Tab-separated table of C-alpha atoms in Angstrom:
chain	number	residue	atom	x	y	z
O	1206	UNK	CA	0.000	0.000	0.000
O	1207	UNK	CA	2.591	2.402	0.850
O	1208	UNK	CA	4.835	1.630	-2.482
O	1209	UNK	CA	1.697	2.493	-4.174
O	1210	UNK	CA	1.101	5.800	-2.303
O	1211	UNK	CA	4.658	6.880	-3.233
O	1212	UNK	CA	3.955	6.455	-6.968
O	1213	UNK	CA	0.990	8.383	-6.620
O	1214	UNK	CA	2.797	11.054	-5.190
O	1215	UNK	CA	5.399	10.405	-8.292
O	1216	UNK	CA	2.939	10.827	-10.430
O	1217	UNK	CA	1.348	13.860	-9.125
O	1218	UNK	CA	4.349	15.866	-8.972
O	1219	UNK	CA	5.115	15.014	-12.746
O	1220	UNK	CA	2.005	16.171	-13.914
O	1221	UNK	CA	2.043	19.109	-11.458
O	1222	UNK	CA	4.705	20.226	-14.262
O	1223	UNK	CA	2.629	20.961	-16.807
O	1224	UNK	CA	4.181	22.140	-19.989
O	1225	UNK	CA	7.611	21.254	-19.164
O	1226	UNK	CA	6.326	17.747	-19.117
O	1227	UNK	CA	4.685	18.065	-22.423
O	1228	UNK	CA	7.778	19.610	-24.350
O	1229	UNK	CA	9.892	16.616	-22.714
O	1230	UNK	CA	7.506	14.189	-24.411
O	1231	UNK	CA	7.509	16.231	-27.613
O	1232	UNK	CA	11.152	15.850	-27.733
O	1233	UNK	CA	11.266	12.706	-29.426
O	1234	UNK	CA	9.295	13.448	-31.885
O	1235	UNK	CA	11.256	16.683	-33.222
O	1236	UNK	CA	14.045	14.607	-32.868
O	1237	UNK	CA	12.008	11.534	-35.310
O	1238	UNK	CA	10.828	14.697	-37.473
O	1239	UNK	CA	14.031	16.077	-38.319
O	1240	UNK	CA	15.399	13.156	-40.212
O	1241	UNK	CA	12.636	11.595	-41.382
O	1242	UNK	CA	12.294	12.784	-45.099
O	1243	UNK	CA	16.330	12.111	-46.068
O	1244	UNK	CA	17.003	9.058	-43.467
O	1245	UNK	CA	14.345	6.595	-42.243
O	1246	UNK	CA	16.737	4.564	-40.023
O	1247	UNK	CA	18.719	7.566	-38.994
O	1248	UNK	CA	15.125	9.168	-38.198
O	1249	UNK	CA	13.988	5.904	-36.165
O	1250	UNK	CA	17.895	6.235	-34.815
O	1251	UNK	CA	17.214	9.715	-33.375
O	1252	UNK	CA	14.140	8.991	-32.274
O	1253	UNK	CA	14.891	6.640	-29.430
O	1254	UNK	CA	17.441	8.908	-28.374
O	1255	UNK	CA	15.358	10.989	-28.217
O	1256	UNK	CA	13.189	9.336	-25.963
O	1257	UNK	CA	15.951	8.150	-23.877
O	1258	UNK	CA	16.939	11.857	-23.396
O	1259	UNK	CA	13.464	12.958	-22.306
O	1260	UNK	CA	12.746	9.924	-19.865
O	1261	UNK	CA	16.075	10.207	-18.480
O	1262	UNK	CA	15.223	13.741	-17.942
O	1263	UNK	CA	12.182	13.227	-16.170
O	1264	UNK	CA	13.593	10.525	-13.876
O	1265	UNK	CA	16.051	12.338	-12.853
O	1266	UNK	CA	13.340	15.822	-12.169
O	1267	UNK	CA	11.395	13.590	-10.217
O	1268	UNK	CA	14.006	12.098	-8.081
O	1269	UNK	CA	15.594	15.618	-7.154
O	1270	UNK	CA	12.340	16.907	-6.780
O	1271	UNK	CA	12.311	14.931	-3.722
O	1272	UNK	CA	15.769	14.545	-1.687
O	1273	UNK	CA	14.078	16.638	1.163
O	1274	UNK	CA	10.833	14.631	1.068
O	1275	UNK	CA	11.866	11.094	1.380
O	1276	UNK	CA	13.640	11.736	4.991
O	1277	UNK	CA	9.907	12.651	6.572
O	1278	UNK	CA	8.696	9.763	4.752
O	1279	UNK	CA	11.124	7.437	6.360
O	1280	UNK	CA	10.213	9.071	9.415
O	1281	UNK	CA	6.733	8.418	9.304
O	1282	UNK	CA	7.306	5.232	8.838
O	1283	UNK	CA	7.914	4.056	5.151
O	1284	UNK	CA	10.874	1.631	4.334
O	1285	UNK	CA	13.792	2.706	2.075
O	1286	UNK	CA	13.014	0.344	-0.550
O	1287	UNK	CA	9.326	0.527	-0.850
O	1288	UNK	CA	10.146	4.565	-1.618
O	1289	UNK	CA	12.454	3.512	-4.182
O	1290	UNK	CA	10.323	0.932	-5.693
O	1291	UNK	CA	7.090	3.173	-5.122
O	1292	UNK	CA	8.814	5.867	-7.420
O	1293	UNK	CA	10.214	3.372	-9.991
O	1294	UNK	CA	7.299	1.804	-10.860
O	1295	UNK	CA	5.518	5.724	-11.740
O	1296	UNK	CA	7.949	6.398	-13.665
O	1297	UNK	CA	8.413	3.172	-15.911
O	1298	UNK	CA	4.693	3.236	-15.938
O	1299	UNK	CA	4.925	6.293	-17.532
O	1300	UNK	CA	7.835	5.613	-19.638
O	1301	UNK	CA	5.842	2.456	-21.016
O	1302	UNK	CA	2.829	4.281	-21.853
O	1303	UNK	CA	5.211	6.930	-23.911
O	1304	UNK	CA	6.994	4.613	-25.106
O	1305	UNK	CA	4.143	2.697	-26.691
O	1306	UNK	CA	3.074	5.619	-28.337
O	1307	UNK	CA	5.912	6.478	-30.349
O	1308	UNK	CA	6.489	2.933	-30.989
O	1309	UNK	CA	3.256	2.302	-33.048
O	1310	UNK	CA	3.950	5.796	-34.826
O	1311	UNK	CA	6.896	4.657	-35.808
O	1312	UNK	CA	6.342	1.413	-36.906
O	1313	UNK	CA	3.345	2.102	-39.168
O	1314	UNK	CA	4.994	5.507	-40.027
O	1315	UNK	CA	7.980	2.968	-41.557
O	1316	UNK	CA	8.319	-0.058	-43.505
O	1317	UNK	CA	10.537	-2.054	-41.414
O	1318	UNK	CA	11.692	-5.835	-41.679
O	1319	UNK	CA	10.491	-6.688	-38.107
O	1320	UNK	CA	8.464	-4.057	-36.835
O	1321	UNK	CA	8.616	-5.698	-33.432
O	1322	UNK	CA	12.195	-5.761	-32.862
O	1323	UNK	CA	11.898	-1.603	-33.632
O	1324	UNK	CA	9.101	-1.570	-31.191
O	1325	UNK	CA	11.013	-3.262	-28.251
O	1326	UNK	CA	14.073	-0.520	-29.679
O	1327	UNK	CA	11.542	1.961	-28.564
O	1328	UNK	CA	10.070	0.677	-25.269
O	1329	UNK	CA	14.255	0.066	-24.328
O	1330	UNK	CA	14.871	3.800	-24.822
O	1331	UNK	CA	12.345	4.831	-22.947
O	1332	UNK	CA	12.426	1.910	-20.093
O	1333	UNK	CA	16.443	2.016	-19.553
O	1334	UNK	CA	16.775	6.005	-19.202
O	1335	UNK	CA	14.732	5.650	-16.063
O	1336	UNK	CA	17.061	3.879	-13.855
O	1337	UNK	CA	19.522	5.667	-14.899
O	1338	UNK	CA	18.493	8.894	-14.426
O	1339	UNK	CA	17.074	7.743	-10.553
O	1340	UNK	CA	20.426	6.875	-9.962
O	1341	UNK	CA	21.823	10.586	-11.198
O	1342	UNK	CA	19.236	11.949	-9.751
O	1343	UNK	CA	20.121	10.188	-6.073
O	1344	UNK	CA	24.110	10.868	-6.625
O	1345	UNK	CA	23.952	14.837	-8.304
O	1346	UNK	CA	21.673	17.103	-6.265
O	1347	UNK	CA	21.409	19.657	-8.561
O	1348	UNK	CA	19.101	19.687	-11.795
O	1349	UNK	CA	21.908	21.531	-14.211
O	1350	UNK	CA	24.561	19.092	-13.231
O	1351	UNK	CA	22.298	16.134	-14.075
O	1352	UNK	CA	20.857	17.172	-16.965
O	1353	UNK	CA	24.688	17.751	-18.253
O	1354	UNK	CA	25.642	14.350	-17.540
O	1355	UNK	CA	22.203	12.544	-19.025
O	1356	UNK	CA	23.526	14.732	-22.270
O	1357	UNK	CA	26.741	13.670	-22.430
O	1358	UNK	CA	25.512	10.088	-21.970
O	1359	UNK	CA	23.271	10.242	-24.838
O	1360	UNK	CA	25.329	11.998	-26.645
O	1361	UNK	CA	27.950	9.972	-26.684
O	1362	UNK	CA	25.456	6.642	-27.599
O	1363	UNK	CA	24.499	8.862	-30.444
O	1364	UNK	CA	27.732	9.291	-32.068
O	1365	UNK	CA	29.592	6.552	-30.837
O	1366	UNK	CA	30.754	3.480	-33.101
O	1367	UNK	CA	28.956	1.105	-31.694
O	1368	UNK	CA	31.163	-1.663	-32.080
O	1369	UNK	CA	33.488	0.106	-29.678
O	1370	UNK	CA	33.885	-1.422	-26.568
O	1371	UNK	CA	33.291	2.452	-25.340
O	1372	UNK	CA	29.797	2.396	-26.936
O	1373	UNK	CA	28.961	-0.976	-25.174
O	1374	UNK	CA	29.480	0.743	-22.192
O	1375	UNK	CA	26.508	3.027	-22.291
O	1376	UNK	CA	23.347	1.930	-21.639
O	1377	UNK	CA	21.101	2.064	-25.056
O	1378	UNK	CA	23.502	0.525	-27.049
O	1379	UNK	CA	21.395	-2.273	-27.209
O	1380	UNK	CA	18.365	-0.255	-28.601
O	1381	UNK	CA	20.834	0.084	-31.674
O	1382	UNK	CA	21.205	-3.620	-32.424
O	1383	UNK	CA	17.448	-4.191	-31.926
O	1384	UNK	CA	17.098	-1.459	-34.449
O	1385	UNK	CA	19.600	-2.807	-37.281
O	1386	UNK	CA	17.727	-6.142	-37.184
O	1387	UNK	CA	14.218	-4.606	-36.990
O	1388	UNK	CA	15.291	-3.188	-40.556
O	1389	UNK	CA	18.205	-4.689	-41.690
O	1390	UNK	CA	17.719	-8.002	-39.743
O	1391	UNK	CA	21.326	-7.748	-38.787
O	1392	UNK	CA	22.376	-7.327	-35.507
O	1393	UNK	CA	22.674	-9.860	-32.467
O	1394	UNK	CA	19.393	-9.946	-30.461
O	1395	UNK	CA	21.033	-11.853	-27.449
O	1396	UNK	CA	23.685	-9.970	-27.284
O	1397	UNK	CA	21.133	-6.845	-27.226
O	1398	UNK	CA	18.991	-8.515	-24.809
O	1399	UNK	CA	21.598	-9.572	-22.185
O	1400	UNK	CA	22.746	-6.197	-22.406
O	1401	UNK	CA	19.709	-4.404	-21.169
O	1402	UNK	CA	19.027	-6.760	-18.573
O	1403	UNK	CA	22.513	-6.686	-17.198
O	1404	UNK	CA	22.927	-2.960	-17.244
O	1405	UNK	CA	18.940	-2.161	-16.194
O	1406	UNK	CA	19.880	-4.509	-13.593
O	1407	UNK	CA	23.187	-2.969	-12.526
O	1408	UNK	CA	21.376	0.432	-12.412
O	1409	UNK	CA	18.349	-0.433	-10.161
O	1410	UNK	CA	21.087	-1.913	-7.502
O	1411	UNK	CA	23.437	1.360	-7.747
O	1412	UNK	CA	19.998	3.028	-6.866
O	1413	UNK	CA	18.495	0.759	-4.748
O	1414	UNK	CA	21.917	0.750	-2.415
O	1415	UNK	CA	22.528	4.620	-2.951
O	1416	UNK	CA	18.947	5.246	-1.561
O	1417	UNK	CA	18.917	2.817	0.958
O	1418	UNK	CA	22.177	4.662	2.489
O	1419	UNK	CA	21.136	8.381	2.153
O	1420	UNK	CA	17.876	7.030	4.282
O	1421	UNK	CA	18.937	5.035	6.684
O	1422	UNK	CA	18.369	5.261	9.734
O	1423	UNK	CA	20.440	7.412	12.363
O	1424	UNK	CA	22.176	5.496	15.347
O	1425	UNK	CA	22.148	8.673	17.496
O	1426	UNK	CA	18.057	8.941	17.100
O	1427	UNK	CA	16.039	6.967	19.571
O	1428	UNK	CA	12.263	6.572	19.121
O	1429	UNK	CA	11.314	6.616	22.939
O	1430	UNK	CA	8.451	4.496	23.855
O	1431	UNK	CA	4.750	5.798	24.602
O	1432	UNK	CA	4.994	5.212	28.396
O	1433	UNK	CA	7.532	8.058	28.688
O	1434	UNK	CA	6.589	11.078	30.580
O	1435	UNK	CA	7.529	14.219	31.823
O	1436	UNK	CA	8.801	12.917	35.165
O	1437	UNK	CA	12.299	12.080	34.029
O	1438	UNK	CA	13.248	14.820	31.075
O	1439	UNK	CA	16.998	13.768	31.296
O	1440	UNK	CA	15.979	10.584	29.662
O	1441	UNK	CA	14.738	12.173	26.478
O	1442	UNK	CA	18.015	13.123	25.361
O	1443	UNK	CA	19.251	9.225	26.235
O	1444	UNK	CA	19.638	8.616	22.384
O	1445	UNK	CA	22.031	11.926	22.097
O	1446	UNK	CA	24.444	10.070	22.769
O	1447	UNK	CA	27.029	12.483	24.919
């Protein structure tokens, strides 16, 4: 119950952004736009990063959005990791959804080999970005600084070779490989697959372990019970620790 009341409160705050949210959304598809007339793979191409970029983005809005919030939830009461997992399931909810979307645009918008293989491209680039940007999110506490390093990430993924062991090293180089055999049918779909799994995997540790630290609990607080009263004050400040 309480993971679920910490997405809604995810959620709320996203929408509570209003037209920032929308242009974030939008991004993709100027990106998809762009190159679509002259380059249909480079257009599909720049579409998922563009998606990644914008779900990244928003992951890592909504986590900042919150470092002074999730200490007085721990307080009242709610666990480290149903606040992580509360938050992580808005936002991949939302990624899904978006991600859905652009995928059937783009696969009737295209004729593609296996239309599938682009779809699951496009549900990657939006589904991988959110871990990822959690975990920035959790380890830069300012917005600028994050959004800088979410650039540089795609960025890189973007122009990268990508059989450099650099590129493999980011996480959407998989959504490339899915892409050359959706419309090629080149590519090596394991490899792809155990690549997202690994590094989706490796990212929702980093931010499971990262948030469970920065909310733990303090050994120099002690709850007292309910019994305690005002006959012995010297006892309230027993958890003080000298």
């Amino acid at each position: 119950m309480r993971v679920l009341r910490t997405a809604e409160m995810t959620l709320r705050d996203l929408f509570g952004r209003g037209w920032v949210l929308a242009l974030l959304m939008l991004l993709p598809l100027v990106f998809y736009a762009a190159r679509r007339s002259d380059a249909g793979w480079q257009a599909m191409r720049m579409g998922c990063m563009g998606l990644a970029w914008a779900m990244g983005t928003v992951s890592l809005f909504a986590q900042q959005a919150v470092r002074d919030l999730d200490p007085r939830l721990r307080l009242a009461g709610v666990r480290a990791w149903e606040i992580f997992v509360g938050r992580l399931l808005a936002l991949l909810g939302v990624a899904l959804v978006v991600g859905s979307v652009y995928a059937v645009g783009l696969v009737l918008d295209q004729d593609v080999l296996h239309g599938w293989s682009v779809a699951a491209a496009l549900l990657l680039s939006a589904a991988l970005p959110v871990p990822v940007g959690m975990v920035v999110g959790l380890l830069i506490p300012r917005e600028l600084e994050g959004m800088l390093v979410l650039i540089m990430v795609v960025g890189l993924q973007t122009i990268v070779d990508p059989g450099r062991s650099l590129a493999k090293a980011l996480p959407l180089w998989s959504t490339r490989n899915l892409l050359s055999y959706g419309v090629d049918g080149v590519g090596s779909l394991g490899d792809s697959w155990v690549h997202a799994v690994v590094y989706g995997g490796a990212c929702l540790l980093v931010g499971f372990v990262v948030s469970a630290v920065r909310l733990r609990r303090r050994r120099h607080l002690v709850i007292l019970p309910r019994t305690q009263t005002l006959s012995d004050p010297g006892s309230w400040f027993s958890g003080l620790g000298g």
